Coordinates of C-alpha atoms and ligand atoms in Angstrom, one line a residue:
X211 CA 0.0 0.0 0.0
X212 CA 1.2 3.2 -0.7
X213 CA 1.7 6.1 1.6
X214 CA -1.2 8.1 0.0
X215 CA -3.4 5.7 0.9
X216 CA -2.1 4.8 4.0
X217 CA -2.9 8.6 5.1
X218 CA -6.0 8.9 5.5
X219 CA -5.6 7.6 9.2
X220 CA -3.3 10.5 10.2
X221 CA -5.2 12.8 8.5
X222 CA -8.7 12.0 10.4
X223 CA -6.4 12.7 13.5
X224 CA -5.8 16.1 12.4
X225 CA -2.1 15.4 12.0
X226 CA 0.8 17.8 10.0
X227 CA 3.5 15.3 10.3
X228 CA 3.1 11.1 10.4
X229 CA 5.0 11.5 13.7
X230 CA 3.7 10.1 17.2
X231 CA 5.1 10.7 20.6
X232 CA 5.9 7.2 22.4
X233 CA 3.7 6.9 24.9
X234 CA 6.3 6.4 27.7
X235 CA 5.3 5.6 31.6
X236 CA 5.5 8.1 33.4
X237 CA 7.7 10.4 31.3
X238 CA 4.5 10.8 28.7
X239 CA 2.6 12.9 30.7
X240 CA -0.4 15.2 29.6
X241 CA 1.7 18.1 29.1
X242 CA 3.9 16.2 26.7
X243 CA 1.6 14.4 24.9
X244 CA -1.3 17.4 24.4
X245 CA 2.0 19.9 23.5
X246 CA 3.2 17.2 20.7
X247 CA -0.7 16.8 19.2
X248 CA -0.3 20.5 19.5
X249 CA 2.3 20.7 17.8
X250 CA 1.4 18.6 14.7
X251 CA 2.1 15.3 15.4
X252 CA 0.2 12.9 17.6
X253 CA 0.9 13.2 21.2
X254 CA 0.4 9.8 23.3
X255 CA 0.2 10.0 27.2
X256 CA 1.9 6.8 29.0
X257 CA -0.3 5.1 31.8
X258 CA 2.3 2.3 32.9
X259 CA 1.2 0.9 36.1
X260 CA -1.2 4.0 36.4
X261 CA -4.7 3.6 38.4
X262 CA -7.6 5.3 37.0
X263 CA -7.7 8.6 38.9
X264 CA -3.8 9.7 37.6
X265 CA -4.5 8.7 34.3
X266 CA -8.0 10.9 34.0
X267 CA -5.5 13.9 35.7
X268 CA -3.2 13.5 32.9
X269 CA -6.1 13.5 30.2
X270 CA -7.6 17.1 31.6
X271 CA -3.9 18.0 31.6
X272 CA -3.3 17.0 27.7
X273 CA -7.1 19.5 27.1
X274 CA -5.7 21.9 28.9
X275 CA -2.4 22.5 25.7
X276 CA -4.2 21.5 22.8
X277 CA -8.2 20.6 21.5
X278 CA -6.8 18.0 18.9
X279 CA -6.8 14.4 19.1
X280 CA -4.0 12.5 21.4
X281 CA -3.6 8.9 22.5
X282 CA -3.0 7.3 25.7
X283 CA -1.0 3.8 25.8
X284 CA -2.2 1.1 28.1
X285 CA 0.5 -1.2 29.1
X286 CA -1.2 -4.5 29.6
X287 CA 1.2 -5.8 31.9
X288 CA -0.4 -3.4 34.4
X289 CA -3.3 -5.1 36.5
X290 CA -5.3 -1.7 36.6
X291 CA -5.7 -2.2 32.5
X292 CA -9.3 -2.4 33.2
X293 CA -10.4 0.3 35.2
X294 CA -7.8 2.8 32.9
X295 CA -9.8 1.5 29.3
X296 CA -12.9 2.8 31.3
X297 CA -11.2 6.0 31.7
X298 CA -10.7 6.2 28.5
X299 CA -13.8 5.6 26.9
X300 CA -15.6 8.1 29.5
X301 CA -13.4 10.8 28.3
X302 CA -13.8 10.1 24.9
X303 CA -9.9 9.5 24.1
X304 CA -9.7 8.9 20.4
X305 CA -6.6 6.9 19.8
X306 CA -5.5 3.7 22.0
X307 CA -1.9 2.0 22.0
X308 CA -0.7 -0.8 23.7
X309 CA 2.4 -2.1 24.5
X310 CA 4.3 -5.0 26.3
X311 CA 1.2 -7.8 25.4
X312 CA -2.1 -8.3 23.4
X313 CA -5.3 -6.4 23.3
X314 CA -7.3 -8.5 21.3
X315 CA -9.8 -8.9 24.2
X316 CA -10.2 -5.2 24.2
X317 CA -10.8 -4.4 20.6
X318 CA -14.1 -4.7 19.7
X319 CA -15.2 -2.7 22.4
X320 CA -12.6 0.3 21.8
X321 CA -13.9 0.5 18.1
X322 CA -17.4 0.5 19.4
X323 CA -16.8 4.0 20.8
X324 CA -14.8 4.9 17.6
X325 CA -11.7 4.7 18.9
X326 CA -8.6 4.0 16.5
X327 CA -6.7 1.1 18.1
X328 CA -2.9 0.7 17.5
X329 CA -1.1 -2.0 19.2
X330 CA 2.9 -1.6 19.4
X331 CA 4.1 -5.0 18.1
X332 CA 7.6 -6.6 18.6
X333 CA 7.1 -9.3 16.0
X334 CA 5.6 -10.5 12.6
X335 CA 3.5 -13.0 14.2
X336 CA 1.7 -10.5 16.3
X337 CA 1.0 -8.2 14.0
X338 CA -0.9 -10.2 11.3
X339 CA -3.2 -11.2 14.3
X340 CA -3.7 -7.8 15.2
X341 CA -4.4 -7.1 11.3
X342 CA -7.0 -10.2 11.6
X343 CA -8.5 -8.3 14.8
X344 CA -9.0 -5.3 12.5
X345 CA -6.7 -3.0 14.0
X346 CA -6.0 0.5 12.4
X347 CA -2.1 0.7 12.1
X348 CA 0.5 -1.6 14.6
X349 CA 3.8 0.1 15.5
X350 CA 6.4 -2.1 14.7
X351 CA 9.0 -1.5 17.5
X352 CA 12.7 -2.2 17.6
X353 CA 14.7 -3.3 20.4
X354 CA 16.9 0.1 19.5
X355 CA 13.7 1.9 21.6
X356 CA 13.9 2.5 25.7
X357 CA 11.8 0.5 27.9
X358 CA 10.3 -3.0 27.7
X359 CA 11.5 -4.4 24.4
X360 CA 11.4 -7.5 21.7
X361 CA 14.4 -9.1 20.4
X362 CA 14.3 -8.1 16.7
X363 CA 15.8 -4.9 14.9
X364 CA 13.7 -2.0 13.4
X365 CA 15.6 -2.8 10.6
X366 CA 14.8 -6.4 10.4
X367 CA 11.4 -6.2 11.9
X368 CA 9.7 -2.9 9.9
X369 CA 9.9 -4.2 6.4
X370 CA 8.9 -8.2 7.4
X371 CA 5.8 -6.8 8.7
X372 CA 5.2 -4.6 5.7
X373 CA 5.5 -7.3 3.6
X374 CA 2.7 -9.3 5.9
X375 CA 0.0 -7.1 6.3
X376 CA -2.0 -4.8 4.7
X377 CA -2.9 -2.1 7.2
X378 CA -0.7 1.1 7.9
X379 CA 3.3 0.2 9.7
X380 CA 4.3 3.1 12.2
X381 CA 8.0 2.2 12.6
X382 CA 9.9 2.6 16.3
X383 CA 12.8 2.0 17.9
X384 CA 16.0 4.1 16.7
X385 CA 14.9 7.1 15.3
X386 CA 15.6 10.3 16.7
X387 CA 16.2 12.7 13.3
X388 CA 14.8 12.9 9.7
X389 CA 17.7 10.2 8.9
X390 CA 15.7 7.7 10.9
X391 CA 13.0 8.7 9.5
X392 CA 13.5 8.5 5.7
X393 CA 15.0 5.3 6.5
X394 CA 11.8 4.1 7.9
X395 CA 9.5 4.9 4.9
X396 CA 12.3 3.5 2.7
X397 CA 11.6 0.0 4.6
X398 CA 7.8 0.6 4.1
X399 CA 6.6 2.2 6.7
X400 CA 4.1 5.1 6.6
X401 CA 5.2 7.0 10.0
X402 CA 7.2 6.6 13.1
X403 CA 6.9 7.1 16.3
X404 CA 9.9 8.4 18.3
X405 CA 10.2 8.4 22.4
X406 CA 13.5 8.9 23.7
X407 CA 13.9 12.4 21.4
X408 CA 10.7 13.6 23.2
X409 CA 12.0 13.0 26.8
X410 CA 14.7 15.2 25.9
X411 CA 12.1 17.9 24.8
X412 CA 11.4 21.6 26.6
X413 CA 7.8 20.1 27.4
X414 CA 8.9 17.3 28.6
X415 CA 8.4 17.1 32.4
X416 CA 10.6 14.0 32.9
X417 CA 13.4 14.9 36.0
X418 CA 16.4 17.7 34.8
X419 CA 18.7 14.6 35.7
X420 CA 16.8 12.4 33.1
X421 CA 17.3 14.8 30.5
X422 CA 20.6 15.7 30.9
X423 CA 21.4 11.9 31.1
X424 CA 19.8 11.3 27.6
X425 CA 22.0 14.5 26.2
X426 CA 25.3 12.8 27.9
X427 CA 25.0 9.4 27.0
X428 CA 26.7 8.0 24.4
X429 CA 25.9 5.6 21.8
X430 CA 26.8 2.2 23.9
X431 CA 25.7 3.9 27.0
X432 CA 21.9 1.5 27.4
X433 CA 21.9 -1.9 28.2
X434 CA 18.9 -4.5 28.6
X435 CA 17.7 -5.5 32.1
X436 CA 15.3 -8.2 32.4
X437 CA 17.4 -11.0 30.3
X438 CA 16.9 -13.7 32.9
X439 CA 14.1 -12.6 35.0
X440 CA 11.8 -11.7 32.1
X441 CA 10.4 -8.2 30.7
X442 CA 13.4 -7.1 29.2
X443 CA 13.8 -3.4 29.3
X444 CA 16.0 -0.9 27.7
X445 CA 17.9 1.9 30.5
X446 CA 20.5 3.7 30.4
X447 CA 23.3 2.1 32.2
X448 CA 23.8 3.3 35.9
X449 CA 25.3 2.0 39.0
X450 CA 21.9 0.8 39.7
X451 CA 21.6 -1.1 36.0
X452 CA 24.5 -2.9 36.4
X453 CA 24.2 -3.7 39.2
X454 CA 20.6 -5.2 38.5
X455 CA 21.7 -7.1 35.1
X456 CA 25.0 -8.8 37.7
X457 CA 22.4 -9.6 40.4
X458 CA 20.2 -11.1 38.2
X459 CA 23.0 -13.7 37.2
X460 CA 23.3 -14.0 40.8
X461 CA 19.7 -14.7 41.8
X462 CA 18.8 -16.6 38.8
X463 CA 17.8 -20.0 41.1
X464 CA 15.0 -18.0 43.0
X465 CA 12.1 -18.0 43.0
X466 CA 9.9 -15.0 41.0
X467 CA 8.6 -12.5 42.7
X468 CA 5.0 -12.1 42.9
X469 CA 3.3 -9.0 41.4
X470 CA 2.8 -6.7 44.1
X471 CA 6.5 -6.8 44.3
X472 CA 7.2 -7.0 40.2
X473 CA 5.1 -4.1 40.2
X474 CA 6.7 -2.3 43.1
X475 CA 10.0 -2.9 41.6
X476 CA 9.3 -1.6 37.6
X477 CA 7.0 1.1 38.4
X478 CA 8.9 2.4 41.4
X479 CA 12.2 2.3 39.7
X480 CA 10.6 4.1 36.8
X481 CA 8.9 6.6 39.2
X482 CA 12.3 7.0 40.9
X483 CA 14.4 7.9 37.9
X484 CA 11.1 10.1 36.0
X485 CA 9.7 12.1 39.0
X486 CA 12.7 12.1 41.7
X487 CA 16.2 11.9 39.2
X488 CA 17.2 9.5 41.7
X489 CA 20.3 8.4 40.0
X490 CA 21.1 5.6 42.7
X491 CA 17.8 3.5 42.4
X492 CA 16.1 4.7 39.4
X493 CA 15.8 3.2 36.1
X494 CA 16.5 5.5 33.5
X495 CA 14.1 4.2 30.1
X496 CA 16.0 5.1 26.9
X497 CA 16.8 4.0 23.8
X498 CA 19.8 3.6 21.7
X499 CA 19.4 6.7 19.9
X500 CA 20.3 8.4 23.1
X501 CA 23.4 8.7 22.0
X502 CA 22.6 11.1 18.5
X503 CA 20.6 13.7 20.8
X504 CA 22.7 16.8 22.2
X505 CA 20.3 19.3 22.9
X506 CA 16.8 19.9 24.5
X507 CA 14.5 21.7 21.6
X508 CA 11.1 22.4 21.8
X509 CA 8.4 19.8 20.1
X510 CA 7.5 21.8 17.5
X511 CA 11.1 22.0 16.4
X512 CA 11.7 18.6 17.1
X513 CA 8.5 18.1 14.3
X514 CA 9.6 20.2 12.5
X515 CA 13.2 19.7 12.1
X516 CA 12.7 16.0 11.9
X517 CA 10.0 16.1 9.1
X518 CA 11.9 18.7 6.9
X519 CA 14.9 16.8 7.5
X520 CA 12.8 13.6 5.9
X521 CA 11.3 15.2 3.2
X522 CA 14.6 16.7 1.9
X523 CA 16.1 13.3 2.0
X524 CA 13.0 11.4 0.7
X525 CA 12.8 13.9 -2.4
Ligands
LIG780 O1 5.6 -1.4 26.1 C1 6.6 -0.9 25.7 N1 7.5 -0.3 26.4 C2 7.4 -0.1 27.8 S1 6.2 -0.7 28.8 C3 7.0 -0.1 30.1 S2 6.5 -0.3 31.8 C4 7.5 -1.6 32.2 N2 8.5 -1.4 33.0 C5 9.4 -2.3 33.3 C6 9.3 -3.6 32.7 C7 8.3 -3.8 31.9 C8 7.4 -2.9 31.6 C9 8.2 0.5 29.8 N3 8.4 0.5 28.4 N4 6.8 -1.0 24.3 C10 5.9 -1.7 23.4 C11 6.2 -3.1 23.4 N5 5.3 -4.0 23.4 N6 7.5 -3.6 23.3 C12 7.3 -5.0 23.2 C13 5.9 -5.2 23.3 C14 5.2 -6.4 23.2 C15 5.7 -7.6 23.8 C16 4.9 -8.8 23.7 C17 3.9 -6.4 22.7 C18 3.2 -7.6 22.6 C19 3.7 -8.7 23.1 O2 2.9 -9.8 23.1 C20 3.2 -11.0 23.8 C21 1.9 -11.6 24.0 O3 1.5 -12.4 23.1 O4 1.2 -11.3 25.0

């Protein structure tokens, strides 16, 4: 499919550029997300391990910067999914993505409020049985990106699903300038979503030791936690994250914890490093592209730089 017909999806969302904001826990708060729909691309808030009451707070908070469309990203891992999909459909969100597992049971009942649907998908597999759910676009995600990954590459992964389905490809993981970006639609895809250049934005509300951690780092400066005990996750390396990949080598004969304390443990760590900058015991979500950003910019020149960027390079 070509991208002119791929566009009409982006266009009933009111969109300038075929750019979304990662919808990030924690770091991808209202602010950020109604300031990037603002802006002219599509602004997505991050609910994590949210409860209903924050995530409605971060909804007014989006209204309060723009009166365009944004999304909000359930992470189904959470156990508060269900309660935060009510949310949603109360405050009549019109764009849903998911991450870290499947929404299929959900689906129906989103597009019943005309809500578009747009699962983040780390494999080919997954996304021809979100296509056969009748999904409206899958990002196809990268383990280049921050956060709770796959195993593939966005440059192995984006044009294999291309190839398998029918419906629009947003590509992620490893873009962070209009380089990444033309190099995206020249594997197929028909947008991209980028995170990690957004935390490092003016509007971002993410902790001033966060951002200046994204700016420092360098391009081997990430590594993957999770290998052994499961939900592999993208930081930037730490004391703390090196410490948590050597003890999980360590304390691979125990048993798993149980999910107050997995939940504790991610969405604490997460708060930590997001809300407090707590460079000891936070962990610091960020993808590999960390390494290409220098500077904090504003979103709109972040759009705009990126897209023109592109479309010089795509011409
Ligand atoms: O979800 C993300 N990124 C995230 S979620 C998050 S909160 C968290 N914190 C610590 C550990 C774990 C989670 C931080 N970053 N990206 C989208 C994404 N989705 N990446 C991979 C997947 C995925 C994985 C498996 C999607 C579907 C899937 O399906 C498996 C199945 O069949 O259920």
């Amino acid at each position: 499919m070509s991208f002119e017909l791929k566009k009409p999806l982006f266009e009933k969302l009111g969109m300038k550029y075929p750019i979304i904001q990662g919808g990030m826990a924690w770091a991808g708060t209202g602010h950020l997300a109604g300031s990037v729909s603002e802006a002219g691309g599509l602004g997505i808030i991050g609910t994590g391990y949210w409860k209903a009451d924050k995530v409605r707070e971060e909804i007014h908070r989006a209204r309060e910067v723009t009166d365009k469309p944004f999304g909000v990203n359930v992470m189904l891992l959470s156990r508060h999914i269900r309660e935060v999909f009510d949310v949603i459909i109360e405050e009549g969100v019109k764009v849903v993505a998911t991450g870290a597992g499947d929404p299929s049971p959900f689906i129906e009942e989103l597009h019943s409020h005309d809500i578009f649907v747009i699962p983040v998908i780390p494999s080919v597999g997954l996304a021809k049985m979100m296509e056969k759910k009748g999904v409206d676009a899958v990002v196809a995600e990268g383990m280049e990106s921050g956060g709770h990954i796959g195993s593939l590459t966005t440059m192995t992964l984006v044009p294999q699903v291309v190839d398998a389905v029918d419906i629009p490809v947003i590509a992620a993981g490893g873009i962070g300038d209009g380089r990444g970006v033309a190099a995206a639609f020249m594997l197929g895809a028909s947008g991209v979503q980028m995170g990690t250049r957004f935390l490092a934005s003016e509007e971002s509300e993410v902790h001033d030791n966060f951002k200046n951690a994204v700016v420092k780092a360098k391009d081997i400066d990430t590594l993957i936690t999770g290998e052994i005990m499961g939900n592999r996750a993208r930081v930037l390396k730490t004391k703390m994250s090196k410490n948590f990949v050597k003890q999980e080598r360590i304390e691979i004969q125990k048993p798993k914890p149980d999910d107050d304390a997995i939940e504790d443990l991610e969405n604490g760590s997460l708060r930590r490093a997001v809300v407090d900058g707590d460079k000891t015991t936070g962990a610091f979500m960020a993808g590999q592209i960390s390494g290409l950003i220098t500077e904090l910019k504003p979103v709109a020149d972040i759009l705009e730089d990126t897209w023109s960027q592109a479309e010089d390079l795509l011409n």
